[in-house]
Amino acid sequence: MTEASWETADLNRPIYAADLIISALSRTPDNPAVNIIGQREMTASEMSEMVSRYSQALASKGLTQGKQLSVLALNRPEVLFNMAANQVNATRSTPLHPMGSADDQAYVLGDCGAEALVFDPDNFTDRARELAERVPTIKHFLSLGPCDFGEDLNALAMTFEPKPLVAPLVNGEDLAGISYSGGTTGKPKGIMSSYRGGATMTQIQMSDWQWPDEVRFLICTPLSHAGAAFFTPTLLKGGSLTVLPGFDPEKFMQTVQDHRITATMLVPTMIYVLLDHPKFDQYDLSSLETIFYGASAISPTRLAEGIRRMGPIFFQFYGQAECPMTITVLRKEDHDPDNLERLASCGRPVPWLHVALLDDDGNVVPHGEPGEICVRGPLNMKGYLGKPEQTAEAFEHGWLHTGDVARADDEGFLYIVDRKKDMIITGGFNVYPREVEDVISTHPAVSAVAVIGVPDERWGESVKAVVVRRPGESVEAEELISLVKDAKGSVQAPKSVDFIDAIPLSALGKPDKKALRAQYWGDGSRQVN
């Protein structure tokens, strides 16, 4: 409890994100908190002072409790200061993806009602100018450094003297922030999160995730998305954060080696890039004790390769923006490189949530049968901004519907077979692309694979595999088709295989099956028959 809230707060007032950040920074004031590469380490006490300055600077622009702002930046330490200041001020923050289009960013700014845009002047000044013309309701453009457009938030922050940080009085169900989906089914949806949900996520991360004893965390995934989720837990563990602008395999390996990084978060495609890098064995990555990974499905074969080459350091988390980061986890001890079936699992549900596999009528499916992963619990979103019908659909039968179809084994491990919308219906039979991908990825010449349904006059859809070969390796379509036919049967086997240089990725680093399907279905919105 912070001193300013003693008199007015409820006796049983819960702890939320701002309380946790303030507590973390005050518990170990002399510990390194942020490592600014090429400059210096900033202690927790110094970071607390910076957060105070940014908090006051934002408040001076009227950005106080309940006000809405957005951030457009690559990873940089100032983003962390701004992020913490938003929690202290109880402002609602919406990140814009750095790789997003101007159309999508303008839509998000207008939809969430942003009053201010905090932007990275080194990379997004021109985009900020464009957004100023397209979204006239934005009152303030605040740059994270000198710029000839807007106002320098960094300079403004330094005009304020640091004050003790005080957590705001908020209710658990208050709107804490709005994030946006990838827009795979049209315009992005605003996902409304609560203070209750944010605190629950941190609680699960702290108690159920496997962290090194000394946390030196490297952030190379976007702070606009999953990267930010490791900010508060790292500080609560008394650890430090090293921030890279983005993922570059050599810079990543060099940073791990130079700074003896003990933990990081990667998406599967990043893991593949590291394993395939010609200089992988030239760097000392032995300090790594935990690689948190998630955001998309991983090839069990490639994961087994990673375990053999890097050790038993992998920890998988599964969630989505509507129920962030941690519906299930696959712990380090469950990563047996000789058990590819278990490596295909997304783990077991965490203890703080109710998780069930349901059919279309809201009934629990028979054991071993596929059903949609549905969730009840304090981690769930409040709903979709301004979309009551889609919110009702997401919460049908009193559960949050994830859209992911899975099976459960006798030990309670879940195995995602695919997104409901990605399922292929060929000749009346259901084919889950993930199951086909897992078979194809076992071939030693395959680096990456995506399976989609394409138009077929006879069957409605047919199964197509799009494959990236490993450098210097060779495999033909017939061999891969036979591999699947032997493992899964003729219905699951691809009718065709295309070889390409790289699987297209979405802005979040996930395989972009929408873009792949568009090459075969054209521009029509209907991509199933």
Short mmCIF file of C-alpha atoms in Angstrom, two decimals:
data_model
loop_
_atom_site.label_atom_id
_atom_site.label_comp_id
_atom_site.label_asym_id
_atom_site.label_seq_id
_atom_site.Cartn_x
_atom_site.Cartn_y
_atom_site.Cartn_z
CA MET A 1 0.00 0.00 0.00
CA THR A 2 1.35 3.43 -0.86
CA GLU A 3 1.19 6.27 1.62
CA ALA A 4 -1.21 8.48 -0.37
CA SER A 5 -3.92 5.82 -0.37
CA TRP A 6 -3.99 4.91 3.35
CA GLU A 7 -6.98 7.08 4.23
CA THR A 8 -9.28 6.42 1.27
CA ALA A 9 -8.51 2.89 0.14
CA ASP A 10 -10.67 -0.13 0.86
CA LEU A 11 -9.42 -2.34 3.69
CA ASN A 12 -8.97 -5.26 1.27
CA ARG A 13 -7.67 -3.26 -1.68
CA PRO A 14 -5.86 -5.64 -4.06
CA ILE A 15 -2.43 -5.05 -5.54
CA TYR A 16 -2.20 -4.00 -9.20
CA ALA A 17 0.54 -3.31 -11.75
CA ALA A 18 1.64 0.10 -10.46
CA ASP A 19 1.97 -1.26 -6.90
CA LEU A 20 4.12 -4.10 -8.21
CA ILE A 21 6.40 -1.84 -10.24
CA ILE A 22 6.87 0.59 -7.36
CA SER A 23 7.57 -2.26 -4.95
CA ALA A 24 10.04 -3.88 -7.35
CA LEU A 25 12.02 -0.67 -7.85
CA SER A 26 12.15 0.10 -4.12
CA ARG A 27 13.11 -3.40 -2.89
CA THR A 28 16.52 -3.49 -4.55
CA PRO A 29 17.37 0.17 -5.19
CA ASP A 30 21.06 -0.44 -5.92
CA ASN A 31 20.56 -3.40 -8.26
CA PRO A 32 20.99 -2.87 -12.00
CA ALA A 33 17.52 -2.55 -13.55
CA VAL A 34 18.18 -1.52 -17.15
CA ASN A 35 21.31 -2.13 -19.18
CA ILE A 36 21.59 0.59 -21.83
CA ILE A 37 23.94 -1.02 -24.35
CA GLY A 38 26.89 1.18 -25.22
CA GLN A 39 26.16 3.55 -22.34
CA ARG A 40 25.70 2.27 -18.78
CA GLU A 41 23.60 0.28 -16.35
CA MET A 42 20.79 2.12 -14.61
CA THR A 43 19.98 1.07 -11.05
CA ALA A 44 16.45 0.45 -9.81
CA SER A 45 16.61 3.69 -7.83
CA GLU A 46 17.66 5.65 -10.92
CA MET A 47 14.92 4.01 -12.95
CA SER A 48 12.37 4.96 -10.29
CA GLU A 49 13.48 8.57 -10.67
CA MET A 50 13.11 8.37 -14.46
CA VAL A 51 9.62 6.89 -14.13
CA SER A 52 8.68 9.76 -11.83
CA ARG A 53 9.95 12.33 -14.34
CA TYR A 54 8.02 10.71 -17.20
CA SER A 55 4.91 10.40 -15.05
CA GLN A 56 4.99 14.11 -14.26
CA ALA A 57 5.73 15.03 -17.88
CA LEU A 58 2.73 13.06 -19.15
CA ALA A 59 0.51 14.49 -16.43
CA SER A 60 1.55 18.02 -17.44
CA LYS A 61 -0.06 17.29 -20.82
CA GLY A 62 -3.30 16.23 -19.18
CA LEU A 63 -2.52 12.53 -19.54
CA THR A 64 -3.83 11.43 -16.18
CA GLN A 65 -6.09 8.67 -14.88
CA GLY A 66 -8.43 7.27 -17.54
CA LYS A 67 -6.91 9.21 -20.46
CA GLN A 68 -5.88 7.32 -23.60
CA LEU A 69 -2.51 7.43 -25.37
CA SER A 70 -0.64 5.29 -27.88
CA VAL A 71 3.02 4.45 -28.44
CA LEU A 72 4.82 3.88 -31.75
CA ALA A 73 8.47 2.93 -31.22
CA LEU A 74 11.10 0.30 -31.67
CA ASN A 75 12.50 -1.21 -28.49
CA ARG A 76 14.42 1.36 -26.45
CA PRO A 77 14.80 2.06 -22.71
CA GLU A 78 12.55 5.13 -22.84
CA VAL A 79 9.66 2.88 -23.82
CA LEU A 80 10.08 1.10 -20.47
CA PHE A 81 10.06 4.41 -18.57
CA ASN A 82 6.95 5.51 -20.42
CA MET A 83 5.27 2.15 -19.84
CA ALA A 84 5.83 2.32 -16.09
CA ALA A 85 4.73 5.97 -16.00
CA ASN A 86 1.45 5.01 -17.65
CA GLN A 87 0.78 2.52 -14.86
CA VAL A 88 1.59 5.11 -12.20
CA ASN A 89 -0.70 7.66 -13.88
CA ALA A 90 -3.41 5.04 -14.59
CA THR A 91 -3.53 6.19 -18.19
CA ARG A 92 -4.75 3.75 -20.81
CA SER A 93 -2.03 2.82 -23.24
CA THR A 94 -2.37 1.22 -26.66
CA PRO A 95 0.80 0.11 -28.45
CA LEU A 96 0.99 0.42 -32.23
CA HIS A 97 2.94 -2.31 -33.93
CA PRO A 98 6.13 -0.85 -35.48
CA MET A 99 5.59 -2.93 -38.63
CA GLY A 100 1.93 -2.00 -38.97
CA SER A 101 0.56 -0.11 -41.95
CA ALA A 102 -0.44 3.54 -41.76
CA ASP A 103 -4.05 2.50 -42.46
CA ASP A 104 -4.14 0.10 -39.53
CA GLN A 105 -2.36 2.51 -37.20
CA ALA A 106 -4.72 5.36 -38.09
CA TYR A 107 -7.69 3.06 -37.53
CA VAL A 108 -6.41 1.99 -34.11
CA LEU A 109 -5.72 5.56 -33.00
CA GLY A 110 -9.20 6.65 -33.99
CA ASP A 111 -10.92 3.59 -32.60
CA CYS A 112 -9.31 3.74 -29.15
CA GLY A 113 -9.72 7.54 -28.92
CA ALA A 114 -6.05 8.31 -28.34
CA GLU A 115 -5.35 11.85 -27.15
CA ALA A 116 -1.57 11.54 -27.53
CA LEU A 117 0.98 9.62 -29.57
CA VAL A 118 4.39 8.91 -28.06
CA PHE A 119 6.76 8.07 -30.90
CA ASP A 120 10.34 7.10 -31.68
CA PRO A 121 11.87 10.02 -33.66
CA ASP A 122 14.70 7.91 -35.07
CA ASN A 123 12.30 5.69 -36.97
CA PHE A 124 8.78 7.09 -37.04
CA THR A 125 8.82 10.88 -37.46
CA ASP A 126 7.42 10.71 -41.00
CA ARG A 127 4.76 8.24 -39.90
CA ALA A 128 3.82 10.48 -36.96
CA ARG A 129 3.36 13.41 -39.36
CA GLU A 130 1.16 11.26 -41.58
CA LEU A 131 -0.92 10.11 -38.62
CA ALA A 132 -1.32 13.72 -37.48
CA GLU A 133 -3.04 14.47 -40.79
CA ARG A 134 -5.18 11.35 -40.71
CA VAL A 135 -6.21 11.43 -37.04
CA PRO A 136 -6.98 15.06 -36.15
CA THR A 137 -8.31 14.16 -32.69
CA ILE A 138 -4.77 13.54 -31.36
CA LYS A 139 -3.81 16.53 -29.22
CA HIS A 140 -0.18 15.75 -28.40
CA PHE A 141 2.70 14.25 -30.36
CA LEU A 142 5.50 13.42 -27.94
CA SER A 143 8.87 12.24 -29.29
CA LEU A 144 11.31 10.08 -27.36
CA GLY A 145 14.19 12.43 -28.14
CA PRO A 146 14.98 15.53 -30.23
CA CYS A 147 12.73 15.96 -33.25
CA ASP A 148 11.46 18.70 -35.55
CA PHE A 149 7.91 17.46 -35.09
CA GLY A 150 5.93 17.43 -31.87
CA GLU A 151 7.46 17.91 -28.42
CA ASP A 152 10.49 16.13 -26.97
CA LEU A 153 9.10 14.01 -24.12
CA ASN A 154 12.59 13.10 -22.93
CA ALA A 155 13.57 16.75 -22.56
CA LEU A 156 10.24 17.61 -20.94
CA ALA A 157 10.68 14.79 -18.42
CA MET A 158 14.08 16.10 -17.37
CA THR A 159 12.55 19.44 -16.34
CA PHE A 160 10.82 17.72 -13.40
CA GLU A 161 12.41 16.77 -10.10
CA PRO A 162 11.89 13.13 -9.10
CA LYS A 163 9.24 12.44 -6.46
CA PRO A 164 8.36 9.24 -4.60
CA LEU A 165 6.17 7.08 -6.80
CA VAL A 166 2.59 6.62 -5.61
CA ALA A 167 0.24 4.00 -7.03
CA PRO A 168 -3.16 5.24 -8.21
CA LEU A 169 -6.43 4.10 -6.69
CA VAL A 170 -8.10 1.93 -9.31
CA ASN A 171 -10.69 -0.82 -9.31
CA GLY A 172 -9.83 -4.25 -10.60
CA GLU A 173 -12.46 -4.11 -13.34
CA ASP A 174 -11.41 -0.64 -14.54
CA LEU A 175 -10.17 -0.45 -18.12
CA ALA A 176 -6.36 -0.56 -17.93
CA GLY A 177 -5.45 -0.67 -21.61
CA ILE A 178 -6.52 -1.61 -25.10
CA SER A 179 -4.49 -3.82 -27.41
CA TYR A 180 -5.43 -4.75 -30.95
CA SER A 181 -5.70 -8.10 -32.65
CA GLY A 182 -3.89 -8.78 -35.89
CA GLY A 183 -7.02 -8.16 -37.94
CA THR A 184 -7.06 -11.59 -39.59
CA THR A 185 -10.84 -11.41 -39.88
CA GLY A 186 -11.16 -7.77 -40.97
CA LYS A 187 -10.32 -4.61 -39.05
CA PRO A 188 -8.30 -5.11 -35.85
CA LYS A 189 -10.41 -5.56 -32.72
CA GLY A 190 -9.69 -3.52 -29.59
CA ILE A 191 -9.14 -5.97 -26.73
CA MET A 192 -9.95 -4.30 -23.42
CA SER A 193 -7.84 -5.43 -20.47
CA SER A 194 -8.47 -4.77 -16.80
CA TYR A 195 -6.18 -4.08 -13.87
CA ARG A 196 -7.34 -7.39 -12.45
CA GLY A 197 -6.17 -9.22 -15.56
CA GLY A 198 -2.75 -7.58 -15.59
CA ALA A 199 -2.10 -8.41 -11.94
CA THR A 200 -3.25 -11.99 -12.49
CA MET A 201 -0.84 -12.43 -15.39
CA THR A 202 2.09 -11.23 -13.28
CA GLN A 203 1.02 -13.46 -10.38
CA ILE A 204 1.04 -16.52 -12.64
CA GLN A 205 4.38 -15.58 -14.20
CA MET A 206 5.97 -15.10 -10.79
CA SER A 207 4.66 -18.27 -9.17
CA ASP A 208 4.31 -20.84 -11.97
CA TRP A 209 7.04 -19.92 -14.46
CA GLN A 210 10.62 -21.14 -14.19
CA TRP A 211 13.09 -18.27 -13.79
CA PRO A 212 16.85 -18.23 -13.26
CA ASP A 213 18.07 -17.38 -9.76
CA GLU A 214 19.76 -14.28 -11.22
CA VAL A 215 17.64 -12.74 -13.95
CA ARG A 216 19.47 -10.87 -16.69
CA PHE A 217 16.72 -10.67 -19.28
CA LEU A 218 17.27 -9.81 -22.94
CA ILE A 219 14.29 -8.22 -24.70
CA CYS A 220 14.44 -8.55 -28.49
CA THR A 221 10.76 -9.15 -29.27
CA PRO A 222 8.59 -6.02 -29.63
CA LEU A 223 7.80 -4.16 -26.41
CA SER A 224 4.59 -3.26 -28.20
CA HIS A 225 3.52 -6.86 -27.67
CA ALA A 226 4.82 -9.91 -25.75
CA GLY A 227 8.17 -8.35 -24.87
CA ALA A 228 6.49 -5.97 -22.43
CA ALA A 229 5.05 -8.84 -20.38
CA PHE A 230 8.50 -9.62 -18.95
CA PHE A 231 9.11 -6.11 -17.60
CA THR A 232 7.40 -6.35 -14.21
CA PRO A 233 8.35 -9.97 -13.35
CA THR A 234 12.01 -9.29 -14.12
CA LEU A 235 12.06 -6.27 -11.81
CA LEU A 236 10.20 -8.18 -9.07
CA LYS A 237 12.87 -10.87 -9.30
CA GLY A 238 15.50 -8.19 -8.68
CA GLY A 239 16.75 -8.67 -12.23
CA SER A 240 17.88 -6.40 -15.02
CA LEU A 241 16.61 -5.78 -18.54
CA THR A 242 18.78 -5.43 -21.63
CA VAL A 243 16.89 -4.05 -24.61
CA LEU A 244 17.71 -4.64 -28.28
CA PRO A 245 15.82 -2.60 -30.93
CA GLY A 246 14.73 -5.84 -32.58
CA PHE A 247 15.89 -9.35 -33.37
CA ASP A 248 19.14 -9.74 -35.26
CA PRO A 249 20.65 -13.22 -34.76
CA GLU A 250 24.29 -12.13 -34.52
CA LYS A 251 23.52 -9.16 -32.25
CA PHE A 252 21.39 -11.45 -30.12
CA MET A 253 24.17 -14.02 -29.71
CA GLN A 254 26.82 -11.34 -29.15
CA THR A 255 24.69 -9.69 -26.46
CA VAL A 256 24.03 -12.98 -24.68
CA GLN A 257 27.75 -13.70 -24.68
CA ASP A 258 28.91 -10.21 -23.64
CA HIS A 259 26.34 -9.60 -20.90
CA ARG A 260 25.94 -13.18 -19.67
CA ILE A 261 22.21 -13.07 -20.33
CA THR A 262 20.32 -15.72 -18.34
CA ALA A 263 16.79 -15.43 -19.79
CA THR A 264 15.03 -14.24 -22.92
CA MET A 265 11.83 -14.67 -24.89
CA LEU A 266 11.78 -15.82 -28.52
CA VAL A 267 9.13 -16.79 -31.03
CA PRO A 268 9.66 -20.10 -32.88
CA THR A 269 10.86 -18.48 -36.10
CA MET A 270 13.65 -16.76 -34.14
CA ILE A 271 14.72 -20.09 -32.67
CA TYR A 272 14.91 -21.57 -36.17
CA VAL A 273 17.02 -18.64 -37.40
CA LEU A 274 19.47 -19.09 -34.53
CA LEU A 275 19.79 -22.84 -35.06
CA ASP A 276 20.36 -22.36 -38.80
CA HIS A 277 22.88 -19.53 -38.39
CA PRO A 278 26.36 -20.47 -39.68
CA LYS A 279 28.02 -18.80 -36.67
CA PHE A 280 25.78 -20.35 -34.01
CA ASP A 281 28.54 -22.55 -32.57
CA GLN A 282 31.04 -19.67 -32.45
CA TYR A 283 29.23 -17.85 -29.63
CA ASP A 284 29.15 -18.75 -25.95
CA LEU A 285 25.46 -18.97 -25.04
CA SER A 286 26.05 -21.09 -21.94
CA SER A 287 24.77 -18.39 -19.57
CA LEU A 288 21.22 -18.87 -20.88
CA GLU A 289 19.14 -20.74 -18.30
CA THR A 290 15.65 -20.06 -19.66
CA ILE A 291 14.28 -19.41 -23.12
CA PHE A 292 10.61 -18.53 -22.83
CA TYR A 293 8.91 -19.18 -26.15
CA GLY A 294 5.41 -18.89 -27.55
CA ALA A 295 3.21 -16.79 -29.87
CA SER A 296 2.89 -19.52 -32.51
CA ALA A 297 3.24 -23.28 -32.97
CA ILE A 298 6.74 -24.73 -32.90
CA SER A 299 8.04 -27.71 -34.85
CA PRO A 300 8.72 -30.54 -32.36
CA THR A 301 11.67 -31.66 -34.47
CA ARG A 302 13.27 -28.20 -34.45
CA LEU A 303 12.54 -27.85 -30.73
CA ALA A 304 14.28 -31.17 -30.03
CA GLU A 305 17.25 -29.88 -32.03
CA GLY A 306 17.29 -26.74 -29.89
CA ILE A 307 17.23 -28.76 -26.66
CA ARG A 308 20.11 -30.95 -27.81
CA ARG A 309 22.22 -27.98 -28.88
CA MET A 310 21.34 -25.49 -26.12
CA GLY A 311 20.31 -27.68 -23.20
CA PRO A 312 17.09 -28.15 -21.17
CA ILE A 313 16.36 -24.43 -21.00
CA PHE A 314 13.09 -24.14 -22.93
CA PHE A 315 9.79 -23.09 -21.32
CA GLN A 316 6.65 -22.70 -23.42
CA PHE A 317 3.74 -20.41 -22.63
CA TYR A 318 0.43 -20.40 -24.47
CA GLY A 319 -2.13 -17.63 -24.40
CA GLN A 320 -3.64 -14.91 -26.55
CA ALA A 321 -4.36 -11.21 -26.20
CA GLU A 322 -7.86 -11.97 -24.90
CA CYS A 323 -6.32 -14.12 -22.13
CA PRO A 324 -2.69 -13.08 -22.21
CA MET A 325 0.47 -15.13 -22.07
CA THR A 326 -0.37 -17.98 -19.78
CA ILE A 327 -3.36 -20.27 -20.25
CA THR A 328 -1.05 -23.29 -20.29
CA VAL A 329 2.68 -23.86 -19.83
CA LEU A 330 5.07 -26.62 -20.88
CA ARG A 331 7.76 -26.71 -18.24
CA LYS A 332 11.47 -27.37 -18.74
CA GLU A 333 11.29 -30.91 -17.39
CA ASP A 334 8.60 -31.73 -19.96
CA HIS A 335 10.99 -30.93 -22.82
CA ASP A 336 12.36 -34.39 -23.58
CA PRO A 337 14.12 -34.28 -26.97
CA ASP A 338 13.40 -38.00 -27.42
CA ASN A 339 9.65 -37.51 -26.98
CA LEU A 340 8.47 -35.60 -30.05
CA GLU A 341 4.84 -36.21 -29.17
CA ARG A 342 5.20 -34.36 -25.86
CA LEU A 343 7.12 -31.56 -27.58
CA ALA A 344 4.00 -31.00 -29.71
CA SER A 345 2.06 -30.09 -26.56
CA CYS A 346 1.35 -26.55 -25.36
CA GLY A 347 1.49 -27.87 -21.80
CA ARG A 348 -1.00 -28.11 -18.97
CA PRO A 349 -3.40 -25.40 -17.73
CA VAL A 350 -2.09 -23.10 -15.01
CA PRO A 351 -3.78 -23.45 -11.59
CA TRP A 352 -5.39 -19.99 -11.60
CA LEU A 353 -7.73 -20.63 -14.53
CA HIS A 354 -10.55 -23.00 -15.45
CA VAL A 355 -9.77 -24.52 -18.85
CA ALA A 356 -12.04 -26.88 -20.79
CA LEU A 357 -12.27 -28.36 -24.29
CA LEU A 358 -15.79 -27.68 -25.57
CA ASP A 359 -17.83 -28.57 -28.64
CA ASP A 360 -19.90 -26.07 -30.61
CA ASP A 361 -22.80 -26.44 -28.14
CA GLY A 362 -20.68 -25.64 -25.10
CA ASN A 363 -20.37 -29.24 -23.90
CA VAL A 364 -17.12 -30.82 -22.73
CA VAL A 365 -15.87 -33.15 -25.47
CA PRO A 366 -15.14 -36.84 -24.76
CA HIS A 367 -11.60 -37.50 -23.59
CA GLY A 368 -9.15 -37.58 -26.47
CA GLU A 369 -11.51 -35.85 -28.88
CA PRO A 370 -10.74 -32.39 -30.32
CA GLY A 371 -12.51 -29.43 -28.74
CA GLU A 372 -12.09 -25.68 -28.56
CA ILE A 373 -9.91 -24.40 -25.71
CA CYS A 374 -12.20 -22.28 -23.53
CA VAL A 375 -11.24 -20.35 -20.41
CA ARG A 376 -12.84 -18.94 -17.27
CA GLY A 377 -10.90 -16.89 -14.76
CA PRO A 378 -9.51 -13.50 -13.73
CA LEU A 379 -7.05 -13.34 -16.65
CA ASN A 380 -9.76 -12.88 -19.29
CA MET A 381 -10.33 -9.62 -21.16
CA LYS A 382 -13.27 -7.32 -20.47
CA GLY A 383 -14.42 -7.58 -24.08
CA TYR A 384 -13.92 -6.02 -27.51
CA LEU A 385 -14.12 -2.23 -27.69
CA GLY A 386 -17.38 -1.11 -29.28
CA LYS A 387 -18.21 -4.61 -30.54
CA PRO A 388 -20.91 -6.10 -28.31
CA GLU A 389 -21.89 -8.84 -30.77
CA GLN A 390 -18.33 -10.09 -31.16
CA THR A 391 -17.86 -9.88 -27.39
CA ALA A 392 -20.98 -11.98 -26.85
CA GLU A 393 -19.72 -14.51 -29.38
CA ALA A 394 -16.32 -14.71 -27.65
CA PHE A 395 -18.03 -15.28 -24.26
CA GLU A 396 -20.69 -17.72 -25.50
CA HIS A 397 -21.79 -20.35 -22.94
CA GLY A 398 -20.03 -18.38 -20.19
CA TRP A 399 -16.51 -19.14 -21.40
CA LEU A 400 -13.87 -17.22 -23.33
CA HIS A 401 -13.52 -19.03 -26.65
CA THR A 402 -9.91 -18.98 -27.86
CA GLY A 403 -10.59 -20.29 -31.37
CA ASP A 404 -7.89 -22.94 -30.86
CA VAL A 405 -8.83 -26.61 -31.19
CA ALA A 406 -6.94 -29.09 -29.00
CA ARG A 407 -6.91 -32.63 -27.67
CA ALA A 408 -5.96 -33.69 -24.13
CA ASP A 409 -3.93 -36.75 -23.15
CA ASP A 410 -4.26 -38.88 -20.00
CA GLU A 411 -1.84 -36.65 -18.07
CA GLY A 412 -3.70 -33.43 -18.84
CA PHE A 413 -1.33 -32.10 -21.49
CA LEU A 414 -3.08 -30.22 -24.30
CA TYR A 415 -2.16 -30.60 -27.96
CA ILE A 416 -3.36 -27.81 -30.23
CA VAL A 417 -4.38 -29.27 -33.55
CA ASP A 418 -5.16 -25.89 -35.11
CA ARG A 419 -7.13 -22.69 -35.22
CA LYS A 420 -10.79 -23.38 -35.94
CA LYS A 421 -10.59 -20.96 -38.87
CA ASP A 422 -7.49 -22.71 -40.29
CA MET A 423 -9.12 -26.12 -40.44
CA ILE A 424 -9.29 -27.54 -43.98
CA ILE A 425 -12.44 -29.32 -45.13
CA THR A 426 -11.60 -31.59 -48.03
CA GLY A 427 -14.23 -33.91 -49.43
CA GLY A 428 -16.19 -33.59 -46.19
CA PHE A 429 -13.24 -34.57 -44.00
CA ASN A 430 -11.63 -32.23 -41.46
CA VAL A 431 -7.87 -31.78 -41.74
CA TYR A 432 -5.95 -29.81 -39.11
CA PRO A 433 -2.87 -28.19 -40.72
CA ARG A 434 -0.83 -28.34 -37.51
CA GLU A 435 -0.92 -32.15 -37.54
CA VAL A 436 0.37 -32.24 -41.13
CA GLU A 437 3.03 -29.61 -40.38
CA ASP A 438 4.33 -31.63 -37.45
CA VAL A 439 4.89 -34.64 -39.71
CA ILE A 440 6.58 -32.71 -42.52
CA SER A 441 8.86 -30.87 -40.08
CA THR A 442 10.38 -34.20 -39.02
CA HIS A 443 12.16 -34.43 -42.38
CA PRO A 444 15.81 -33.40 -41.93
CA ALA A 445 15.77 -31.23 -45.06
CA VAL A 446 12.82 -29.11 -43.90
CA SER A 447 13.53 -25.80 -42.16
CA ALA A 448 9.95 -24.50 -41.97
CA VAL A 449 6.52 -25.47 -43.26
CA ALA A 450 3.02 -24.05 -43.46
CA VAL A 451 -0.02 -26.07 -44.54
CA ILE A 452 -3.11 -24.41 -45.99
CA GLY A 453 -6.26 -25.31 -47.88
CA VAL A 454 -6.47 -24.25 -51.54
CA PRO A 455 -9.38 -24.35 -54.01
CA ASP A 456 -10.19 -27.72 -55.51
CA GLU A 457 -13.06 -28.22 -57.98
CA ARG A 458 -13.65 -31.79 -56.87
CA TRP A 459 -13.01 -31.69 -53.13
CA GLY A 460 -13.82 -28.04 -52.33
CA GLU A 461 -10.39 -27.65 -50.75
CA SER A 462 -7.20 -29.65 -51.03
CA VAL A 463 -4.22 -29.76 -48.70
CA LYS A 464 -1.15 -27.81 -49.82
CA ALA A 465 2.20 -27.70 -48.03
CA VAL A 466 4.46 -24.67 -48.45
CA VAL A 467 7.99 -25.66 -47.48
CA VAL A 468 11.33 -23.95 -46.83
CA ARG A 469 14.32 -26.26 -47.33
CA ARG A 470 17.33 -26.08 -45.05
CA PRO A 471 20.41 -24.51 -46.65
CA GLY A 472 22.23 -27.05 -48.79
CA GLU A 473 19.54 -29.72 -48.33
CA SER A 474 17.26 -31.27 -50.93
CA VAL A 475 13.87 -32.95 -50.78
CA GLU A 476 11.18 -33.43 -53.40
CA ALA A 477 7.42 -33.04 -53.09
CA GLU A 478 6.68 -36.73 -53.57
CA GLU A 479 8.86 -37.66 -50.60
CA LEU A 480 7.02 -35.28 -48.27
CA ILE A 481 3.61 -36.38 -49.53
CA SER A 482 4.54 -40.01 -48.88
CA LEU A 483 5.85 -39.10 -45.42
CA VAL A 484 2.46 -37.67 -44.41
CA LYS A 485 0.51 -40.46 -46.11
CA ASP A 486 2.43 -43.07 -44.15
CA ALA A 487 2.00 -41.22 -40.85
CA LYS A 488 -1.54 -39.83 -41.13
CA GLY A 489 -3.26 -41.37 -44.14
CA SER A 490 -4.23 -40.21 -47.61
CA VAL A 491 -6.82 -37.62 -46.50
CA GLN A 492 -4.21 -35.68 -44.51
CA ALA A 493 -1.50 -35.99 -47.16
CA PRO A 494 -0.85 -32.84 -49.22
CA LYS A 495 -2.04 -32.98 -52.79
CA SER A 496 0.71 -30.51 -53.70
CA VAL A 497 3.89 -29.02 -52.25
CA ASP A 498 5.41 -25.64 -53.08
CA PHE A 499 9.00 -24.75 -52.16
CA ILE A 500 9.76 -21.13 -51.25
CA ASP A 501 12.65 -19.18 -49.70
CA ALA A 502 10.79 -18.03 -46.57
CA ILE A 503 7.37 -18.36 -44.97
CA PRO A 504 5.71 -14.92 -44.88
CA LEU A 505 5.34 -13.64 -41.34
CA SER A 506 2.78 -11.37 -39.75
CA ALA A 507 3.80 -8.24 -37.85
CA LEU A 508 3.94 -10.41 -34.71
CA GLY A 509 6.39 -12.87 -36.27
CA LYS A 510 3.81 -15.60 -36.78
CA PRO A 511 3.41 -17.51 -40.05
CA ASP A 512 0.98 -15.41 -42.11
CA LYS A 513 -1.38 -18.00 -43.51
CA LYS A 514 -3.77 -15.30 -44.64
CA ALA A 515 -1.07 -13.98 -46.99
CA LEU A 516 -0.27 -17.50 -48.17
CA ARG A 517 -3.90 -18.33 -48.86
CA ALA A 518 -4.38 -15.08 -50.76
CA GLN A 519 -1.89 -16.30 -53.38
CA TYR A 520 -4.22 -19.17 -54.23
CA TRP A 521 -7.68 -17.81 -53.40
CA GLY A 522 -7.25 -14.32 -54.83
CA ASP A 523 -8.60 -11.23 -53.11
CA GLY A 524 -11.97 -12.66 -52.10
CA SER A 525 -12.81 -12.55 -48.41
CA ARG A 526 -14.00 -16.16 -48.50
CA GLN A 527 -11.00 -18.46 -48.23
CA VAL A 528 -12.81 -21.72 -47.62
CA ASN A 529 -15.19 -23.69 -49.80
#
